Short mmCIF file of C-alpha atoms and ligand atoms in Angstrom, two decimals:
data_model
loop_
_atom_site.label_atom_id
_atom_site.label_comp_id
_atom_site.label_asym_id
_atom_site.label_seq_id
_atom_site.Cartn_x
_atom_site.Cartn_y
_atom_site.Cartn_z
CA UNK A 12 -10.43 -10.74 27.24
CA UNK A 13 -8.80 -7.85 29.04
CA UNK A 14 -10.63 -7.64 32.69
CA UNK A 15 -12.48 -4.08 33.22
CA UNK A 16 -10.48 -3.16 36.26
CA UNK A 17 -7.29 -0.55 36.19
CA UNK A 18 -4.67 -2.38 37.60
CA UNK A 19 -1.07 -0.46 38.58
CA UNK A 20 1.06 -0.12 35.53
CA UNK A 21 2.78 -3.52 36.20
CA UNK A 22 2.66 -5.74 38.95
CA UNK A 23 6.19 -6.81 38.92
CA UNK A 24 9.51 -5.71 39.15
CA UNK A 25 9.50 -3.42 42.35
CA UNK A 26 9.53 0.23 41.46
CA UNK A 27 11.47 0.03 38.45
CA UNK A 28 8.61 0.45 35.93
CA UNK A 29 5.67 2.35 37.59
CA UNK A 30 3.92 4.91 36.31
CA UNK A 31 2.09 6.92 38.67
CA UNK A 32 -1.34 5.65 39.18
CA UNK A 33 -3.25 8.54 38.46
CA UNK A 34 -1.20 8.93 34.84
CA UNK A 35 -1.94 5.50 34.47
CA UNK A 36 -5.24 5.73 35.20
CA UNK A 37 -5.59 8.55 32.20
CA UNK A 38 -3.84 6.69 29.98
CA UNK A 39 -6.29 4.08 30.60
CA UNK A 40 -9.47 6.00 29.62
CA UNK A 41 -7.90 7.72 26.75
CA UNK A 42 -7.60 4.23 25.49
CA UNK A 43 -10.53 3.14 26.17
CA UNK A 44 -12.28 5.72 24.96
CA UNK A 45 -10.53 5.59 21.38
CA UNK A 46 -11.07 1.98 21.80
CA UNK A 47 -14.88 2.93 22.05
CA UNK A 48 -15.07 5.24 19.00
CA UNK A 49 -12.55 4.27 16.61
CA UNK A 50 -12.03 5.95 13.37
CA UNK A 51 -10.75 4.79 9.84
CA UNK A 52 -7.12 6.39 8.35
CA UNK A 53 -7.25 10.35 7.66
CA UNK A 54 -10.97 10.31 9.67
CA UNK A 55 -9.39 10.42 13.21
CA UNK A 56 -10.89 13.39 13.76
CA UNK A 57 -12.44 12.71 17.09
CA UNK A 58 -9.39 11.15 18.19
CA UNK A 59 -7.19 14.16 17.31
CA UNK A 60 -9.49 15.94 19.57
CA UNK A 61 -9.21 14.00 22.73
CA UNK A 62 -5.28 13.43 22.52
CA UNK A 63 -5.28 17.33 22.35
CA UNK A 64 -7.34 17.55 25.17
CA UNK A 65 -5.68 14.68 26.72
CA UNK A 66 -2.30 16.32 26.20
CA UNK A 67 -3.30 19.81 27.49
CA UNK A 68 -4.75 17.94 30.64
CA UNK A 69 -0.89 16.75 31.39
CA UNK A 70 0.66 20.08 30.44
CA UNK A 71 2.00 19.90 26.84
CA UNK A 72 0.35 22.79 25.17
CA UNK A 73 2.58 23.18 21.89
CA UNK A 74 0.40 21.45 20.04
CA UNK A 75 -0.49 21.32 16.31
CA UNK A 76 -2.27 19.54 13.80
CA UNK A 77 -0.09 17.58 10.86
CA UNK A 78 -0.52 15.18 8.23
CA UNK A 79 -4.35 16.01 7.91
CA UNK A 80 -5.39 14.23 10.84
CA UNK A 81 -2.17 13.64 13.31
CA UNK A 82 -0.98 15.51 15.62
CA UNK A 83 2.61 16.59 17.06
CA UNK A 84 3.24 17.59 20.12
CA UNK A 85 6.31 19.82 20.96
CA UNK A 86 7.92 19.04 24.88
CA UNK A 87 10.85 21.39 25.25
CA UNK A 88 14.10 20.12 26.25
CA UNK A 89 16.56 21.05 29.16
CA UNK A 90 19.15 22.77 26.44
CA UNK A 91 18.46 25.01 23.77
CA UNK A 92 19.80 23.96 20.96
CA UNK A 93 20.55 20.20 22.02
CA UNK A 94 19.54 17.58 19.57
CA UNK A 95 15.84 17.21 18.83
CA UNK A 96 14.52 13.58 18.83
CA UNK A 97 10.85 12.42 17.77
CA UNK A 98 8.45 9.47 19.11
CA UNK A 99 5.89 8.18 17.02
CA UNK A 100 2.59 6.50 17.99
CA UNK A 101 -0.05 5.80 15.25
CA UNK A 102 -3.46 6.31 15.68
CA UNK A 103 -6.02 4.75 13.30
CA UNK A 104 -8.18 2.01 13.47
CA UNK A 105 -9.15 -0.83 11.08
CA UNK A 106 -12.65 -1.97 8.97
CA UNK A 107 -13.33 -4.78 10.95
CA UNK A 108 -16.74 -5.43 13.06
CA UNK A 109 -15.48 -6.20 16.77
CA UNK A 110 -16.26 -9.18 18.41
CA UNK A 111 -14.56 -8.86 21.65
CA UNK A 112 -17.43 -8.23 24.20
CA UNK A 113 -15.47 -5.75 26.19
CA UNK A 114 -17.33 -3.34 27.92
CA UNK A 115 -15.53 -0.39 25.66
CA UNK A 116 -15.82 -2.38 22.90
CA UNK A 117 -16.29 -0.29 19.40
CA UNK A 118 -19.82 1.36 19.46
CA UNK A 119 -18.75 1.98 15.40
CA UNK A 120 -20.21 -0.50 13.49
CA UNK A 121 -17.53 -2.39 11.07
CA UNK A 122 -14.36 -0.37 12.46
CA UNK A 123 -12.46 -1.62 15.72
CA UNK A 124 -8.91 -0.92 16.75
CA UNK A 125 -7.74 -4.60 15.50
CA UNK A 126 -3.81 -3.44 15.67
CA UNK A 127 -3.66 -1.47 19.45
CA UNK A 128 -3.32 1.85 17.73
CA UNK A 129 -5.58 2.92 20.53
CA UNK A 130 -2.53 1.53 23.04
CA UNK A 131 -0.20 3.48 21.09
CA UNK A 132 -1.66 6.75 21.32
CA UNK A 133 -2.12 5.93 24.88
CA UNK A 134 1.32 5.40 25.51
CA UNK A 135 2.57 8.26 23.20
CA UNK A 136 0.60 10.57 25.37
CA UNK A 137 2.43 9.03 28.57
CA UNK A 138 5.89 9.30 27.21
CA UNK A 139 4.81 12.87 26.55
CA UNK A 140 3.46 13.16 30.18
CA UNK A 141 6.47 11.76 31.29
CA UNK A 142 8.93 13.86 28.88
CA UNK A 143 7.21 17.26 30.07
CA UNK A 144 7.87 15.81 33.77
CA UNK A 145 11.28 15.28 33.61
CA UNK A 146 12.64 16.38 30.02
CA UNK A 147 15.28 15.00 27.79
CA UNK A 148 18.74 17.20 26.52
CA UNK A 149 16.76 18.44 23.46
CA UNK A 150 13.30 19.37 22.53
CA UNK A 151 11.15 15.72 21.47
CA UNK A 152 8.54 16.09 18.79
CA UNK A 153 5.53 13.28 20.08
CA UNK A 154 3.42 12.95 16.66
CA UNK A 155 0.39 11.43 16.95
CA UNK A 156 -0.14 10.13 13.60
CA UNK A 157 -2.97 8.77 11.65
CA UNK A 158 -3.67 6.43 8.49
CA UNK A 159 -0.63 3.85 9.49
CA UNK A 160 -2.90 0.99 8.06
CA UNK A 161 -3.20 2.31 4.43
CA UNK A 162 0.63 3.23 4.65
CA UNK A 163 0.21 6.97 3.79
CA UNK A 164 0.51 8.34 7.64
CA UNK A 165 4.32 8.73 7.77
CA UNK A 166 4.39 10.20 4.25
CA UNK A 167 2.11 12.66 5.13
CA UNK A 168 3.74 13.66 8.50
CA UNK A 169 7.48 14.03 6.74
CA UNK A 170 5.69 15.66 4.25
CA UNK A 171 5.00 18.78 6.04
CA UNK A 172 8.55 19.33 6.98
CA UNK A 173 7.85 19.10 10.94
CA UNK A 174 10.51 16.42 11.52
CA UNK A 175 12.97 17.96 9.24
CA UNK A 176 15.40 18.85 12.04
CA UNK A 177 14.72 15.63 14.02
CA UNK A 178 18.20 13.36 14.44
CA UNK A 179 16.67 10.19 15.68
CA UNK A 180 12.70 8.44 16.00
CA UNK A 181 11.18 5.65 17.81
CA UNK A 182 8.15 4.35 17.75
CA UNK A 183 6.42 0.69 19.34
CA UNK A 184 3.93 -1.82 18.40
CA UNK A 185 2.27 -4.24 20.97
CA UNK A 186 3.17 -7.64 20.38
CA UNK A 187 0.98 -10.40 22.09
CA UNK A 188 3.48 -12.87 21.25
CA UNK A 189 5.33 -11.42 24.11
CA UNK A 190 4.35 -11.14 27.52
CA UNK A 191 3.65 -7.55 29.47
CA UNK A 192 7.33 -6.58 30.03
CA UNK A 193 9.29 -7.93 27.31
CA UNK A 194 10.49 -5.34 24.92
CA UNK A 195 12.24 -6.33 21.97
CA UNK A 196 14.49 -3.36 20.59
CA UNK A 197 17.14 -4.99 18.26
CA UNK A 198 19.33 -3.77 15.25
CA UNK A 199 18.59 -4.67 11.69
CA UNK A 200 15.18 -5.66 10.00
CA UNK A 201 12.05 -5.69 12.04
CA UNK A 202 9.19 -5.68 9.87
CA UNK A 203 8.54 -6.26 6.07
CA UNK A 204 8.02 -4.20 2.81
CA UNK A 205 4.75 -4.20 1.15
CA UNK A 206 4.37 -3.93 -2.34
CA UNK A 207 1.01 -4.64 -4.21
CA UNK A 208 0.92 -6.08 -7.87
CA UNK A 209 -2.09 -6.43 -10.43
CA UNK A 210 -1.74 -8.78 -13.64
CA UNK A 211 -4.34 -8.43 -16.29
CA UNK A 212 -3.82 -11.52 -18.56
CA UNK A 213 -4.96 -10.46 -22.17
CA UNK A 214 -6.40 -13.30 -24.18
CA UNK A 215 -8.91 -14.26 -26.50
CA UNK A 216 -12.86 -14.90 -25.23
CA UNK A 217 -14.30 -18.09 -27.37
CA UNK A 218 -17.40 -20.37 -26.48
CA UNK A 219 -16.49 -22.59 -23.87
CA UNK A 220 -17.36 -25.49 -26.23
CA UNK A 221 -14.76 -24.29 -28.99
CA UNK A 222 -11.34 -23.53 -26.59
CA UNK A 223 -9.24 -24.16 -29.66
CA UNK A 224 -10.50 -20.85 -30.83
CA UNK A 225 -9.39 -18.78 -28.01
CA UNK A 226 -6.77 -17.77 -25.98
CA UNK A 227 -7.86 -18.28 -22.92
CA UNK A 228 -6.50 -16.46 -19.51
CA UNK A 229 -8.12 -18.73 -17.07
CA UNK A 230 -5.90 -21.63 -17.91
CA UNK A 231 -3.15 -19.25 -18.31
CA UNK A 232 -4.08 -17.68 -14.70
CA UNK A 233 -3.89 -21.23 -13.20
CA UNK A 234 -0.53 -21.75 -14.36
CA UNK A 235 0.86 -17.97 -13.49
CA UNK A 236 -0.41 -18.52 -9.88
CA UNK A 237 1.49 -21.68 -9.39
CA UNK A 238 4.39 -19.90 -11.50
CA UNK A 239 4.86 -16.74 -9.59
CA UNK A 240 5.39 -19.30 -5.77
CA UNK A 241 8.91 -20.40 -7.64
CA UNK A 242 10.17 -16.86 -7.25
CA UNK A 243 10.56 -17.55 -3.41
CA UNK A 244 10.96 -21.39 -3.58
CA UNK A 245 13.90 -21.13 -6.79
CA UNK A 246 15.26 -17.07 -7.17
CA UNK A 247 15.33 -15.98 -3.21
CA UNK A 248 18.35 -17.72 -0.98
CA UNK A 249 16.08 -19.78 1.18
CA UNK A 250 17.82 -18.16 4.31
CA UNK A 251 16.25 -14.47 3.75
CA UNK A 252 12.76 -13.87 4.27
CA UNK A 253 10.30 -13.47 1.10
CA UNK A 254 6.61 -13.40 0.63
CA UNK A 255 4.86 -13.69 -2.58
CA UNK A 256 0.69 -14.17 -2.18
CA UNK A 257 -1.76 -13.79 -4.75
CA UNK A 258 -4.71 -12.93 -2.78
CA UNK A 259 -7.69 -11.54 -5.87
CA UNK A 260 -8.45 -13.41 -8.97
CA UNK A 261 -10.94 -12.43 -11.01
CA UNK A 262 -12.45 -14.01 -14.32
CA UNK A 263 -15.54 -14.69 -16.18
CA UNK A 264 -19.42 -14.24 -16.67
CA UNK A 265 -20.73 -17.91 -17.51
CA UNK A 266 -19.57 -21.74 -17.12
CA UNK A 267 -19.93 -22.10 -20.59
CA UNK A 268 -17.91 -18.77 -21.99
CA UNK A 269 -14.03 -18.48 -22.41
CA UNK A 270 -13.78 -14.87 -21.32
CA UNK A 271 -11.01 -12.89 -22.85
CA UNK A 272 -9.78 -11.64 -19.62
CA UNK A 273 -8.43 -12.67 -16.23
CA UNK A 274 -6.95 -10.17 -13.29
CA UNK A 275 -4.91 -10.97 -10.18
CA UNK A 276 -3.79 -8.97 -7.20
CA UNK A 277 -1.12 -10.09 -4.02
CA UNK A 278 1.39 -8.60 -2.48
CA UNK A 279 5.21 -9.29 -2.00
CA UNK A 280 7.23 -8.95 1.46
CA UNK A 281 10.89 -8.89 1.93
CA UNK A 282 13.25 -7.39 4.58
CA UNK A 283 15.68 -5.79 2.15
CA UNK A 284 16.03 -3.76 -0.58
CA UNK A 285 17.86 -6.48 -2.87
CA UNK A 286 15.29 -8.96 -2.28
CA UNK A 287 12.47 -6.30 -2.54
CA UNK A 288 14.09 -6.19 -6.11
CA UNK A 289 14.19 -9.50 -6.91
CA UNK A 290 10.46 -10.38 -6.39
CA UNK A 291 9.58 -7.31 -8.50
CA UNK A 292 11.66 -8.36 -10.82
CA UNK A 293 11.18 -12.06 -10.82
CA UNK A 294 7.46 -11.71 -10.80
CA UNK A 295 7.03 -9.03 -14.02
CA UNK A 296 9.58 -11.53 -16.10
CA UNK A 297 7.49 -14.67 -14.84
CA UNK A 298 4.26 -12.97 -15.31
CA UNK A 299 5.77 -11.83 -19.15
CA UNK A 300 7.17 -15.40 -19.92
CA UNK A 301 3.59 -17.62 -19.04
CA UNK A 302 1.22 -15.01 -20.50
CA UNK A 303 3.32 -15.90 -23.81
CA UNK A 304 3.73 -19.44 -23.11
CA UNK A 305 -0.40 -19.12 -23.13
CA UNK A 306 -0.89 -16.98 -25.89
CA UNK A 307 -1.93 -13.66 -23.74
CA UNK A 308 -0.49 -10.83 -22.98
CA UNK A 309 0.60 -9.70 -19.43
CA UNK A 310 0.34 -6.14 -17.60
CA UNK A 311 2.01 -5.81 -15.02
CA UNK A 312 0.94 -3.02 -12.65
CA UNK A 313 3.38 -2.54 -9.53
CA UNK A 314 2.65 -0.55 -6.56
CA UNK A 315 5.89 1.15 -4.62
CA UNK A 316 4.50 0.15 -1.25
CA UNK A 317 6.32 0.82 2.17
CA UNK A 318 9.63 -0.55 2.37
CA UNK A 319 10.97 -2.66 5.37
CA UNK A 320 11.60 -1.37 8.48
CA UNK A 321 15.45 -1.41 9.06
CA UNK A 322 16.07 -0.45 12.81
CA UNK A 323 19.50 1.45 13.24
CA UNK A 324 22.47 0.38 15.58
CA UNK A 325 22.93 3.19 17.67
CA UNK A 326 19.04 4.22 18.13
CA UNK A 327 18.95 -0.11 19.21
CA UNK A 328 21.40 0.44 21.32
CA UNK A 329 19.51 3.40 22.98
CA UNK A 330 16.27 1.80 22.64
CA UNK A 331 17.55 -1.28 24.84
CA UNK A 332 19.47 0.45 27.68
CA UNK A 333 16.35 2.57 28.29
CA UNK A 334 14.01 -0.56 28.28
CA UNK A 335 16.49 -1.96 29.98
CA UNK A 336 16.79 1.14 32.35
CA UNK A 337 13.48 0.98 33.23
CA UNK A 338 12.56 -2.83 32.93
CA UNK A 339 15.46 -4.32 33.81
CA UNK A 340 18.22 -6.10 31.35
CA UNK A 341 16.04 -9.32 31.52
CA UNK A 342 13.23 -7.86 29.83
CA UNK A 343 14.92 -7.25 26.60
CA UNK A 344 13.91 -10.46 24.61
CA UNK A 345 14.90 -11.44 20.77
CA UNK A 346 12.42 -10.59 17.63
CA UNK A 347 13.21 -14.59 16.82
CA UNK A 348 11.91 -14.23 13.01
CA UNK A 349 10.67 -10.51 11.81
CA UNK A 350 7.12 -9.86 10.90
CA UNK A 351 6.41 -10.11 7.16
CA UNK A 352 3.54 -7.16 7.53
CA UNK A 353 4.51 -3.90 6.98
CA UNK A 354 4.87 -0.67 9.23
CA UNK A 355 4.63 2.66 7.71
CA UNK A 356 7.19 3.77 10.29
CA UNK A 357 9.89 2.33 7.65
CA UNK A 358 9.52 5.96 5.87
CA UNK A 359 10.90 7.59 8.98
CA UNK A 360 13.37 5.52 8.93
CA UNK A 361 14.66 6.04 5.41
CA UNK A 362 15.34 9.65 6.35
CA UNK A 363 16.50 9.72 9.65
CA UNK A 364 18.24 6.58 11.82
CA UNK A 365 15.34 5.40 14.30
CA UNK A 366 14.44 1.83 16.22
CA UNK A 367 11.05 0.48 16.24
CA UNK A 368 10.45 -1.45 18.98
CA UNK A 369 7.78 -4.61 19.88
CA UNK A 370 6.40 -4.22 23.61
CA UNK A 371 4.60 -7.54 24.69
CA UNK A 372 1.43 -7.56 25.15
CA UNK A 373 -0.09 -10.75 26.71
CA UNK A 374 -0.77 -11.44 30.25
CA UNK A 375 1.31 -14.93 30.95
CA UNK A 376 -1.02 -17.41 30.34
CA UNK A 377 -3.57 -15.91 27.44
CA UNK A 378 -3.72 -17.40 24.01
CA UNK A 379 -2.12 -15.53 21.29
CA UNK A 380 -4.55 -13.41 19.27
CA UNK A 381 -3.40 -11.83 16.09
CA UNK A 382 -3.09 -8.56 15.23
CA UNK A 383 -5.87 -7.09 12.94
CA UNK A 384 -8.68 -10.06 14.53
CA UNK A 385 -11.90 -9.01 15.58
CA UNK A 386 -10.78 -10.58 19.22
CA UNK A 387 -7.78 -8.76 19.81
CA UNK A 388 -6.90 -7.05 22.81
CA UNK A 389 -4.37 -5.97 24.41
CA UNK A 390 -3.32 -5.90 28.59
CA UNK A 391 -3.30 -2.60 29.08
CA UNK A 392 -0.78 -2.56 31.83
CA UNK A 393 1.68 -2.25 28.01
CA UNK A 394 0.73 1.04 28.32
CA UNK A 395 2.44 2.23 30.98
CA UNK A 396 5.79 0.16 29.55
CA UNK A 397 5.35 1.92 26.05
CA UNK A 398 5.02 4.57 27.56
CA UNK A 399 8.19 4.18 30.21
CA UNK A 400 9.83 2.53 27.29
CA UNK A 401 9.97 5.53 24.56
CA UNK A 402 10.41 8.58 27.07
CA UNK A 403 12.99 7.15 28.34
CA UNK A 404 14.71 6.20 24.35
CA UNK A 405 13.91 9.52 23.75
CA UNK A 406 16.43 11.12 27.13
CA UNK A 407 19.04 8.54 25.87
CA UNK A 408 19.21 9.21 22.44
CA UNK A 409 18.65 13.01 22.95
CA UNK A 410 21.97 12.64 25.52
CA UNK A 411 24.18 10.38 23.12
CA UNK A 412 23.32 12.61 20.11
CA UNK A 413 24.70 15.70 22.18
CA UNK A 414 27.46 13.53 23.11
CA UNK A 415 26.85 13.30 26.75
CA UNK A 416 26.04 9.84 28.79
CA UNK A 417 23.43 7.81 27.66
CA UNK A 418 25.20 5.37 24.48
NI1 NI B 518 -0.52 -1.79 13.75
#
């Protein structure tokens, strides 16, 4: 449980990663209060409205709605005309019924900020705080944006065309695997794709008494889940990540009928595109090959989910000398393995080069509690290193781009 008090950004580390208290101190009750009244993807309308209040309260007034409910903030640069980079923080919450006991804990019943989105925005309005304090080369777009959890935020943003002239993004996510002052801001894959799958198995319904006379998808089910877990163990090189998990099945009316039916829904996670392929693949000829083997017919229904987030070497490289600009080179830490959830922030990333970066999250000594758990907090002294942390990627990338210092 995070204690009620509002400690100074971090407590270690001299004066190389302080916010000023009384920004901190903002940045604190803007969490909170998101924390307090959290709202589902595409609803954050409330929340739109404070981080535009928020924002005007620490001078950025170019300001507009995007995406439905999102935001993007506009914090003009030292140079006209000097490379425009973006920072993303997302802003929605999840359907879960908190069970944290904090004294800001969700007065919504059945919706909490399980993930830290509320951190996020907090620390997307500091780096704007701290961009419109002392800017970067080029102009940096701050979107707010909503609906990461359903994956359709990022879509939405790019959508509208407001990031069409951007030349590099970064966005965070708090990590309580990692303690308050670890970053990790590495090259390569970070986070998973997501792609959901339905199979409707096709058979024959009979009495349950007379099985020779149907064709029946319950057995054939039991078989295809078992099946479909030798696409990782057999087709995927055991060295690259891959996820297959059936997660819904659904069959029948009575013990005694054969229905003439069965459906069953997962997901599948990889890191990269060719072994994104190869479970989509793998699983449609598996599913095709035991439906037959049973007598049914299979339908496949695929879902083109996000893809994985891939971070790029140079906006890495800028990500880490800021955190390590700020921080200090020890707190850059490795990812170890990559997360297997997903990250809408991968769309960004297929149009423009970008680095998402993990900010630990846990006070040295506190148990690790998963993301998207109706315990989860977060120590909200991350706040003022996201925030540090991304205005500071932003003035490096904005200078390398230009060609200055700063690579
Ligand atoms: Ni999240």
């Amino acid at each position: 449980m995070t204690t009620a008090s509002v400690g100074s950004p971090l407590t270690t580390d001299g004066d190389r990663a302080r916010l000023p208290d009384s920004l901190f101190r903002q940045l604190v009750a803007v969490r909170r209060d998101l924390h307090e009244h959290p709202e589902l993807s595409f609803h954050e309308e409330r929340t739109a409205s404070v981080l535009e209040i928020a924002l005007s309260a620490v001078s950025v007034r170019d300001v507009r709605r995007v995406g439905r409910t999102g935001l993007v903030a506009r914090i003009a640069g030292r140079e006209r005309g000097a490379p425009v980079v973006a920072l993303r923080g997302d802003i929605d919450a999840l359907p879960i019924q908190e069970l944290t006991g904090l004294p800001f804990a969700s007065r919504t019943p059945g919706v909490m900020h399980a993930c830290g989105h509320d951190v996020h925005s907090a620390w997307a309005l500091g780096a704007a705080a701290l961009l419109a304090e002392r800017p970067a080369d080029g102009d940096v777009l701050v979107v707010f944006q909503p609906a990461e959890e359903t994956g359709e935020g990022a879509a939405a943003v790019l959508s509208t065309g407001v990031l069409d002239d951007v030349r590099a993004i970064f966005g965070a996510h708090v990590d309580r695997r990692f303690t308050v002052g670890q970053v990790v801001a590495q090259a390569g894959p970070l986070a998973a794709s997501a792609d959901n799958f339905e199979i409707q198995l096709i058979g024959r319904g009979a009495h349950g008494a007379r099985p020779h006379e149907s064709a029946d998808p319950i057995v054939g089910l039991a078989a295809l889940v078992s099946a479909l877990q030798t696409i990782v163990s057999r087709r995927v090189n055991p060295a690259v990540p891959a996820v297959v998990t059936v997660g819904m099945i659904s069959a029948g009316t009575a013990p005694n009928v054969i229905p003439d039916r069965a459906v069953l829904q997962g997901t599948l996670r990889a890191t990269d595109d060719a072994t994104r392929t190869a479970l989509r693949e793998g699983l449609r000829d598996i599913a095709t090959h035991v439906a037959a083997a049973h007598g049914l017919e299979a339908r496949v229904t695929m879902g083109t989910g996000v893809p994985p987030v891939v971070n790029s070497d140079d906006a890495a490289r800028w990500a880490a000398n800021a955190a390590a600009a700020v921080l200090g080179a020890e707190s850059i830490v490795p990812l170890g393995t990559p997360n297997m959830a997903a990250e809408d922030f991968a769309f960004y990333l297929q149009r423009m080069p970008g680095c998402f970066l993990r900010v630990g999250a846990r006070r040295p000594g506190e148990p690790v509690i998963a993301a998207h758990s109706p315990q989860f907090d977060v120590a909200e002294e991350a706040i003022g290193v996201g925030a540090l942390v991304l205005a500071e990627s932003a003035r490096h990338a904005s200078a390398a781009l230009r060609g200055g210092h700063g690579a």
